[in-house]
Amino acid sequence: MPSYHRHDADETSARGRFMEMHEIRYFLAASQTLNFHRAADLVHVGQPALTRAIQKLEAELGGYLFHREKTRVRLTDFGRLMRTHLDEVLQRSETAKRTARSFLSLETASLTLGVMCTIGPLRFISFLNAFRERYPGIEVTVIEGAASHLTDL
């Protein structure tokens, strides 16, 4: 039965560092193609850079992700287990980036406005309508109240 654990020296070198997104992308490409050269082409890097990144990821995780043979590469059981988790990490990272871009570009966000009853309703309604036309993805909540109540909120 093959060993999936890395040597102590490898584990020691991984302490204090965190896996990087490009290492995860490279690993997922290699696990998809089962060929380091094709995986490197897929992610637009040289094969030595891909290999080093995967080795760093293995050191960080503490185990071998691939069986490396002369003519082929296969995922270890540990590699298959990690592929599921690392694919989820990559997907969540991409979702977070999309959400951030959407929020920062005001495509989607929520806005709560505190309004005192002294604001003229016609003036406020025209402001609100113009705002909604310009930013249709913004969810607007209006709270009416006295200044002291709105300040507390």
Coordinates of C-alpha atoms in Angstrom, one line a residue:
M1 CA 0.0 0.0 0.0
P2 CA 1.6 3.3 -1.0
S3 CA 2.3 6.1 1.4
Y4 CA 0.4 9.3 1.0
H5 CA 2.3 11.3 3.7
R6 CA 5.1 13.6 2.9
H7 CA 8.4 13.5 4.7
D8 CA 8.9 15.7 7.8
A9 CA 11.2 18.1 6.0
D10 CA 8.5 18.8 3.5
E11 CA 5.9 19.3 6.2
T12 CA 8.2 21.6 8.1
S13 CA 8.8 23.8 5.0
A14 CA 5.0 24.2 4.6
R15 CA 4.4 25.6 8.1
G16 CA 3.4 29.2 8.2
R17 CA 2.2 29.4 4.6
F18 CA -1.2 29.1 3.0
M19 CA -2.1 27.5 -0.3
E20 CA -2.5 29.9 -3.1
M21 CA -5.3 30.0 -5.6
H22 CA -3.0 29.4 -8.6
E23 CA -1.8 26.2 -6.9
I24 CA -5.4 25.0 -6.6
R25 CA -6.1 25.9 -10.2
Y26 CA -2.9 24.0 -11.4
F27 CA -3.8 21.0 -9.3
L28 CA -7.4 20.9 -10.7
A29 CA -6.1 21.2 -14.2
A30 CA -3.6 18.3 -13.6
S31 CA -6.3 16.2 -12.0
Q32 CA -8.6 16.8 -15.0
T33 CA -5.9 16.1 -17.7
L34 CA -3.8 13.6 -15.7
N35 CA -0.9 15.0 -17.6
F36 CA 1.3 17.8 -16.2
H37 CA 2.4 19.1 -19.6
R38 CA -1.2 19.4 -20.9
A39 CA -2.3 20.9 -17.6
A40 CA 0.4 23.5 -17.9
D41 CA -0.9 24.4 -21.4
L42 CA -4.4 24.6 -20.0
V43 CA -3.5 27.1 -17.3
H44 CA -0.9 28.9 -19.6
V45 CA 2.2 28.3 -17.5
G46 CA 5.4 26.2 -18.0
Q47 CA 5.3 22.7 -16.9
P48 CA 8.1 23.2 -14.3
A49 CA 6.1 26.1 -12.7
L50 CA 3.0 23.9 -12.5
T51 CA 5.0 21.0 -11.0
R52 CA 6.5 23.3 -8.3
A53 CA 3.1 24.8 -7.4
I54 CA 1.6 21.3 -7.0
Q55 CA 4.6 20.3 -4.9
K56 CA 4.1 23.3 -2.7
L57 CA 0.4 22.4 -2.4
E58 CA 1.3 18.9 -1.4
A59 CA 3.7 20.2 1.2
E60 CA 1.0 22.5 2.6
L61 CA -1.6 19.7 2.7
G62 CA 0.8 17.2 4.0
G63 CA 0.4 14.4 1.5
Y64 CA 1.0 13.4 -2.1
L65 CA -1.8 14.3 -4.5
F66 CA -0.5 12.3 -7.5
H67 CA 1.2 9.0 -8.2
R68 CA 4.0 10.1 -10.7
E69 CA 5.0 7.3 -13.1
K70 CA 7.2 7.5 -16.1
T71 CA 4.4 7.4 -18.6
R72 CA 1.5 8.7 -16.7
V73 CA 0.1 10.5 -13.6
R74 CA -2.7 9.2 -11.4
L75 CA -4.5 10.8 -8.5
T76 CA -3.8 9.2 -5.1
D77 CA -6.8 8.5 -2.9
F78 CA -5.7 11.6 -1.0
G79 CA -5.7 13.6 -4.3
R80 CA -9.2 12.4 -5.1
L81 CA -10.4 13.5 -1.6
M82 CA -8.7 16.9 -1.9
R83 CA -10.0 17.5 -5.5
T84 CA -13.6 17.7 -4.2
H85 CA -12.7 20.2 -1.5
L86 CA -10.3 22.3 -3.7
D87 CA -12.8 22.5 -6.5
E88 CA -15.3 23.9 -4.0
V89 CA -12.7 26.4 -2.8
L90 CA -12.1 27.6 -6.3
Q91 CA -15.8 27.8 -7.1
R92 CA -16.5 29.8 -3.9
S93 CA -13.6 32.1 -4.7
E94 CA -15.0 32.8 -8.1
T95 CA -18.5 33.4 -6.6
A96 CA -17.0 35.8 -4.1
K97 CA -15.3 37.8 -6.9
R98 CA -18.5 38.0 -8.9
T99 CA -20.4 39.1 -5.8
A100 CA -17.8 41.8 -5.0
R101 CA -17.8 43.1 -8.6
S102 CA -21.6 43.2 -8.6
F103 CA -21.8 45.0 -5.3
L104 CA -19.1 47.5 -6.0
S105 CA -20.5 48.3 -9.4
L106 CA -23.9 48.8 -7.8
E107 CA -25.5 46.1 -9.8
T108 CA -26.7 44.4 -6.6
A109 CA -26.7 45.7 -3.1
S110 CA -29.0 46.7 -0.3
L111 CA -29.5 50.2 0.9
T112 CA -31.5 51.3 4.0
L113 CA -32.6 54.9 4.1
G114 CA -33.7 56.6 7.2
V115 CA -36.2 59.3 6.4
M116 CA -37.7 61.9 8.8
C117 CA -41.4 62.7 8.4
T118 CA -40.4 66.3 7.7
I119 CA -39.1 65.4 4.2
G120 CA -41.7 66.2 1.6
P121 CA -43.2 63.0 0.2
L122 CA -43.4 64.2 -3.4
R123 CA -39.8 65.3 -3.4
F124 CA -38.7 62.0 -1.8
I125 CA -40.7 59.8 -4.1
S126 CA -39.2 61.5 -7.2
F127 CA -35.7 61.0 -5.7
L128 CA -36.5 57.3 -5.0
N129 CA -37.9 56.7 -8.5
A130 CA -34.9 58.3 -10.1
F131 CA -32.6 56.2 -7.9
R132 CA -34.4 53.0 -8.8
E133 CA -34.2 53.7 -12.5
R134 CA -30.5 54.3 -12.3
Y135 CA -29.7 51.4 -10.0
P136 CA -32.4 48.7 -10.6
G137 CA -30.4 46.0 -8.7
I138 CA -30.2 47.9 -5.5
E139 CA -32.8 46.8 -2.9
V140 CA -34.0 49.9 -1.0
T141 CA -35.5 49.8 2.4
V142 CA -37.0 53.0 3.8
I143 CA -37.4 53.5 7.5
E144 CA -39.5 56.5 8.7
G145 CA -38.9 58.0 12.1
A146 CA -37.8 60.9 14.3
A147 CA -34.2 62.1 14.1
S148 CA -33.3 60.5 17.5
H149 CA -34.7 57.1 16.5
L150 CA -33.0 57.2 13.1
T151 CA -29.7 58.2 14.8
D152 CA -30.0 55.2 17.2
L153 CA -30.5 52.9 14.2

